[in-house]
Amino acid sequence: MSDRIDIAKHLVYSAWLLTIIQMLRVASNLLFAEFNLIIVVIIDAAFDFTLILFSIGLIRLGKSLMKVEKWKLASIFLIISSVIEIVGIILSYVSIKVVWNTKPFIYFNLVFLVTYYLVITVGFIFLKFTLDSLYKNDYIPRKGQWYIPFGMSILLAPSIINWYNILIYPSSLDLWILNLSLSLFLLAAFLIILGFFGLASITNMIQVGGYVVEDQHEEQENAIETEKTIEPKSKIKGE
């Protein structure tokens, strides 16, 4: 198996895994957030580790191509966002278990929350530019999509509302604000899941597109050159 085929499969499998875990993530937040926090924590952590795995595949892709752009920024921001959320998950879980709800920590939690969504949104914006670069160089037949960056930016609003409703003034917000928060969450979830399906589809195009075909052509050319080099040597030995 060539390196490019291996890289393409790495991206495809991790992209589909991200799609599946994101759907589980939405379901867990809707069904288990209030009475079984450990399930939500495990699924969130699984998403972050899978995003790191996908970012490693992106790094491998970028290193194998000189023409592709923005892959370093995309992978850096996505890995940083994953680390931020993993740290945030640990701190939030510990604070709930030990009832560590002092004001400095509560606002520190908000800073983590806002920073996470800003960093991951920027990461997916750069990923979109990376996919556009692949399209420009004929490695895939379609540009990247804006669904995930839009979804992540929208998701920041219900996350802040939820933070305020739980940690600042529990259960004190008006019903229309909570309904607005739920509507924004569902809209963001729909866009993000749609975006991950698109990402998985695009990475599959990398697997079967010009990126892999170019590598196969290079291997054939190298094999032909090797045969041409070996043939004169064999003739000399025959003489």
CSV table of C-alpha atoms in Angstrom, one decimal:
chain,number,residue,atom,x,y,z
A,1,MET,CA,0.0,0.0,0.0
A,2,SER,CA,1.4,3.4,-1.0
A,3,ASP,CA,1.7,6.2,1.6
A,4,ARG,CA,-0.9,8.3,-0.1
A,5,ILE,CA,-3.5,5.6,0.0
A,6,ASP,CA,-2.7,5.0,3.7
A,7,ILE,CA,-3.1,8.8,4.4
A,8,ALA,CA,-6.4,8.9,2.4
A,9,LYS,CA,-7.8,6.0,4.4
A,10,HIS,CA,-6.6,7.6,7.6
A,11,LEU,CA,-8.6,10.8,6.8
A,12,VAL,CA,-11.7,8.9,5.6
A,13,TYR,CA,-12.0,6.6,8.7
A,14,SER,CA,-11.3,9.4,11.1
A,15,ALA,CA,-13.8,11.8,9.3
A,16,TRP,CA,-16.6,9.1,9.5
A,17,LEU,CA,-15.7,8.4,13.1
A,18,LEU,CA,-16.1,12.2,13.8
A,19,THR,CA,-19.5,12.2,12.1
A,20,ILE,CA,-20.8,9.2,14.2
A,21,ILE,CA,-19.4,10.6,17.4
A,22,GLN,CA,-20.9,14.1,16.7
A,23,MET,CA,-24.3,12.5,16.3
A,24,LEU,CA,-23.9,10.7,19.6
A,25,ARG,CA,-22.7,13.9,21.1
A,26,VAL,CA,-25.9,15.7,20.2
A,27,ALA,CA,-28.0,12.8,21.4
A,28,SER,CA,-26.1,12.6,24.7
A,29,ASN,CA,-26.5,16.3,25.4
A,30,LEU,CA,-30.3,16.1,24.8
A,31,LEU,CA,-30.9,12.9,26.6
A,32,PHE,CA,-28.3,12.4,29.4
A,33,ALA,CA,-26.9,15.9,30.3
A,34,GLU,CA,-29.2,16.3,33.3
A,35,PHE,CA,-29.0,12.9,34.9
A,36,ASN,CA,-26.0,11.0,33.6
A,37,LEU,CA,-23.1,13.4,33.1
A,38,ILE,CA,-20.5,10.6,32.7
A,39,ILE,CA,-21.9,9.5,29.3
A,40,VAL,CA,-21.7,13.1,28.0
A,41,VAL,CA,-18.1,13.5,29.3
A,42,ILE,CA,-17.0,10.2,27.7
A,43,ILE,CA,-18.5,11.0,24.3
A,44,ASP,CA,-17.1,14.6,24.4
A,45,ALA,CA,-13.6,13.2,25.2
A,46,ALA,CA,-14.0,10.6,22.4
A,47,PHE,CA,-14.8,13.4,19.9
A,48,ASP,CA,-11.7,15.4,20.9
A,49,PHE,CA,-9.3,12.4,20.7
A,50,THR,CA,-10.8,11.6,17.3
A,51,LEU,CA,-10.4,15.2,16.1
A,52,ILE,CA,-6.7,14.9,17.1
A,53,LEU,CA,-6.5,11.7,15.1
A,54,PHE,CA,-8.0,13.4,12.1
A,55,SER,CA,-5.6,16.3,12.5
A,56,ILE,CA,-2.6,13.9,12.5
A,57,GLY,CA,-4.0,12.6,9.1
A,58,LEU,CA,-4.2,16.2,7.9
A,59,ILE,CA,-0.5,16.7,8.9
A,60,ARG,CA,0.4,13.6,7.0
A,61,LEU,CA,-1.5,14.9,4.0
A,62,GLY,CA,0.2,18.3,4.1
A,63,LYS,CA,3.6,16.8,4.3
A,64,SER,CA,3.0,14.7,1.3
A,65,LEU,CA,2.0,17.7,-0.9
A,66,MET,CA,3.9,20.9,-1.6
A,67,LYS,CA,0.9,22.6,-3.2
A,68,VAL,CA,-1.7,22.3,-0.5
A,69,GLU,CA,-2.2,25.4,1.7
A,70,LYS,CA,-3.3,26.2,5.3
A,71,TRP,CA,-3.0,22.6,6.5
A,72,LYS,CA,-0.5,23.6,9.3
A,73,LEU,CA,-2.9,26.2,10.7
A,74,ALA,CA,-5.9,23.9,10.4
A,75,SER,CA,-4.2,21.0,12.2
A,76,ILE,CA,-2.7,23.3,14.9
A,77,PHE,CA,-6.0,25.0,15.8
A,78,LEU,CA,-7.9,21.7,15.7
A,79,ILE,CA,-5.5,20.0,18.1
A,80,ILE,CA,-5.4,23.0,20.4
A,81,SER,CA,-9.2,23.1,20.5
A,82,SER,CA,-9.2,19.4,21.5
A,83,VAL,CA,-6.7,19.9,24.2
A,84,ILE,CA,-8.7,22.9,25.6
A,85,GLU,CA,-11.9,21.0,25.7
A,86,ILE,CA,-10.3,17.9,27.3
A,87,VAL,CA,-8.8,20.2,30.1
A,88,GLY,CA,-12.2,22.0,30.4
A,89,ILE,CA,-14.1,18.6,30.6
A,90,ILE,CA,-11.8,17.5,33.4
A,91,LEU,CA,-12.0,20.7,35.4
A,92,SER,CA,-15.8,20.9,35.0
A,93,TYR,CA,-16.3,17.3,36.0
A,94,VAL,CA,-14.1,17.7,39.0
A,95,SER,CA,-15.8,20.9,40.0
A,96,ILE,CA,-19.3,19.3,39.9
A,97,LYS,CA,-18.1,16.3,41.9
A,98,VAL,CA,-16.5,18.3,44.7
A,99,VAL,CA,-18.9,21.2,44.4
A,100,TRP,CA,-16.1,23.6,43.5
A,101,ASN,CA,-18.3,26.6,42.5
A,102,THR,CA,-16.3,29.6,43.5
A,103,LYS,CA,-16.7,32.7,41.3
A,104,PRO,CA,-13.1,32.7,39.9
A,105,PHE,CA,-13.5,29.2,38.7
A,106,ILE,CA,-16.9,29.8,37.3
A,107,TYR,CA,-15.7,32.7,35.1
A,108,PHE,CA,-12.5,30.7,34.3
A,109,ASN,CA,-14.9,28.0,33.0
A,110,LEU,CA,-16.5,30.7,30.7
A,111,VAL,CA,-13.1,31.7,29.4
A,112,PHE,CA,-12.4,28.1,28.5
A,113,LEU,CA,-15.8,27.8,26.8
A,114,VAL,CA,-15.5,30.9,24.6
A,115,THR,CA,-11.8,30.1,23.8
A,116,TYR,CA,-12.7,26.6,22.8
A,117,TYR,CA,-15.4,27.6,20.3
A,118,LEU,CA,-13.3,30.4,18.8
A,119,VAL,CA,-10.3,28.1,18.3
A,120,ILE,CA,-12.3,25.2,16.9
A,121,THR,CA,-14.2,27.6,14.5
A,122,VAL,CA,-11.0,29.0,13.2
A,123,GLY,CA,-9.5,25.5,12.8
A,124,PHE,CA,-12.4,24.4,10.7
A,125,ILE,CA,-12.3,27.6,8.6
A,126,PHE,CA,-8.6,26.8,7.8
A,127,LEU,CA,-9.6,23.2,7.1
A,128,LYS,CA,-12.1,24.6,4.6
A,129,PHE,CA,-9.3,26.6,2.9
A,130,THR,CA,-7.1,23.5,2.9
A,131,LEU,CA,-9.9,21.5,1.1
A,132,ASP,CA,-10.3,24.5,-1.4
A,133,SER,CA,-6.5,24.2,-2.1
A,134,LEU,CA,-6.9,20.5,-2.8
A,135,TYR,CA,-9.8,21.3,-5.2
A,136,LYS,CA,-7.7,24.1,-6.9
A,137,ASN,CA,-4.9,21.6,-7.5
A,138,ASP,CA,-7.3,18.9,-8.9
A,139,TYR,CA,-6.9,16.5,-6.0
A,140,ILE,CA,-10.6,16.5,-5.3
A,141,PRO,CA,-13.6,17.5,-7.4
A,142,ARG,CA,-15.4,19.7,-4.8
A,143,LYS,CA,-14.5,22.6,-2.5
A,144,GLY,CA,-14.8,22.5,1.2
A,145,GLN,CA,-18.0,23.6,3.0
A,146,TRP,CA,-18.9,26.3,5.6
A,147,TYR,CA,-21.4,24.2,7.6
A,148,ILE,CA,-19.1,23.2,10.5
A,149,PRO,CA,-17.6,26.7,11.1
A,150,PHE,CA,-21.1,28.3,11.0
A,151,GLY,CA,-22.5,25.6,13.3
A,152,MET,CA,-19.7,26.0,15.8
A,153,SER,CA,-20.0,29.8,15.9
A,154,ILE,CA,-23.8,29.4,16.4
A,155,LEU,CA,-23.3,26.8,19.2
A,156,LEU,CA,-21.4,29.4,21.3
A,157,ALA,CA,-24.6,31.2,22.1
A,158,PRO,CA,-26.6,28.3,23.6
A,159,SER,CA,-23.4,27.2,25.4
A,160,ILE,CA,-23.1,30.6,27.1
A,161,ILE,CA,-26.8,30.6,28.0
A,162,ASN,CA,-26.5,27.1,29.5
A,163,TRP,CA,-23.4,28.2,31.5
A,164,TYR,CA,-25.3,31.2,32.8
A,165,ASN,CA,-28.4,29.2,33.6
A,166,ILE,CA,-26.5,26.5,35.5
A,167,LEU,CA,-23.7,28.3,37.3
A,168,ILE,CA,-24.8,31.9,37.7
A,169,TYR,CA,-28.5,32.0,38.4
A,170,PRO,CA,-29.8,28.4,38.2
A,171,SER,CA,-33.2,28.0,36.6
A,172,SER,CA,-33.9,31.7,36.6
A,173,LEU,CA,-34.0,32.5,32.9
A,174,ASP,CA,-37.3,33.2,31.1
A,175,LEU,CA,-38.8,30.3,29.1
A,176,TRP,CA,-38.4,32.1,25.8
A,177,ILE,CA,-34.6,32.4,26.3
A,178,LEU,CA,-34.4,28.7,27.0
A,179,ASN,CA,-36.5,27.9,24.0
A,180,LEU,CA,-34.2,30.2,21.9
A,181,SER,CA,-31.2,28.4,23.3
A,182,LEU,CA,-32.6,25.0,22.4
A,183,SER,CA,-33.5,26.2,18.9
A,184,LEU,CA,-30.0,27.6,18.3
A,185,PHE,CA,-28.5,24.3,19.7
A,186,LEU,CA,-30.6,22.2,17.3
A,187,LEU,CA,-29.8,24.5,14.3
A,188,ALA,CA,-26.1,24.3,15.1
A,189,ALA,CA,-26.2,20.6,15.6
A,190,PHE,CA,-27.9,20.1,12.2
A,191,LEU,CA,-25.3,22.3,10.5
A,192,ILE,CA,-22.4,20.6,12.2
A,193,ILE,CA,-23.6,17.0,11.5
A,194,LEU,CA,-24.3,18.0,7.9
A,195,GLY,CA,-20.8,19.5,7.7
A,196,PHE,CA,-19.2,16.3,9.0
A,197,PHE,CA,-21.1,14.2,6.5
A,198,GLY,CA,-19.8,16.6,3.8
A,199,LEU,CA,-16.2,16.3,5.3
A,200,ALA,CA,-16.4,12.5,5.2
A,201,SER,CA,-17.6,12.6,1.6
A,202,ILE,CA,-14.8,15.0,0.6
A,203,THR,CA,-12.2,12.8,2.3
A,204,ASN,CA,-13.5,9.8,0.4
A,205,MET,CA,-12.9,11.9,-2.8
A,206,ILE,CA,-9.3,12.2,-1.7
A,207,GLN,CA,-9.1,8.5,-1.4
A,208,VAL,CA,-10.3,7.9,-5.0
A,209,GLY,CA,-9.3,11.2,-6.6
A,210,GLY,CA,-6.2,12.8,-8.2
A,211,TYR,CA,-4.2,12.7,-5.0
A,212,VAL,CA,-4.0,8.9,-5.0
A,213,VAL,CA,-3.9,8.7,-8.8
A,214,GLU,CA,-0.9,11.0,-9.0
A,215,ASP,CA,0.9,8.8,-6.5
A,216,GLN,CA,0.1,5.7,-8.6
A,217,HIS,CA,1.4,7.3,-11.7
A,218,GLU,CA,4.6,8.3,-9.9
A,219,GLU,CA,5.0,4.6,-8.8
A,220,GLN,CA,4.5,3.4,-12.3
A,221,GLU,CA,7.1,5.9,-13.6
A,222,ASN,CA,9.6,4.9,-11.0
A,223,ALA,CA,9.0,1.2,-11.9
A,224,ILE,CA,9.6,1.9,-15.6
A,225,GLU,CA,12.8,3.9,-14.8
A,226,THR,CA,14.0,1.0,-12.6
A,227,GLU,CA,13.4,-1.5,-15.4
A,228,LYS,CA,15.3,0.7,-17.9
A,229,THR,CA,18.2,0.9,-15.4
A,230,ILE,CA,18.2,-2.8,-14.8
A,231,GLU,CA,17.9,-3.8,-18.5
A,232,PRO,CA,21.2,-2.3,-19.7
A,233,LYS,CA,23.0,-3.9,-16.7
A,234,SER,CA,21.6,-7.3,-17.6
A,235,LYS,CA,22.7,-6.9,-21.2
A,236,ILE,CA,26.2,-6.1,-20.0
A,237,LYS,CA,26.3,-9.1,-17.9
A,238,GLY,CA,25.1,-11.2,-20.8
A,239,GLU,CA,27.9,-9.9,-23.0
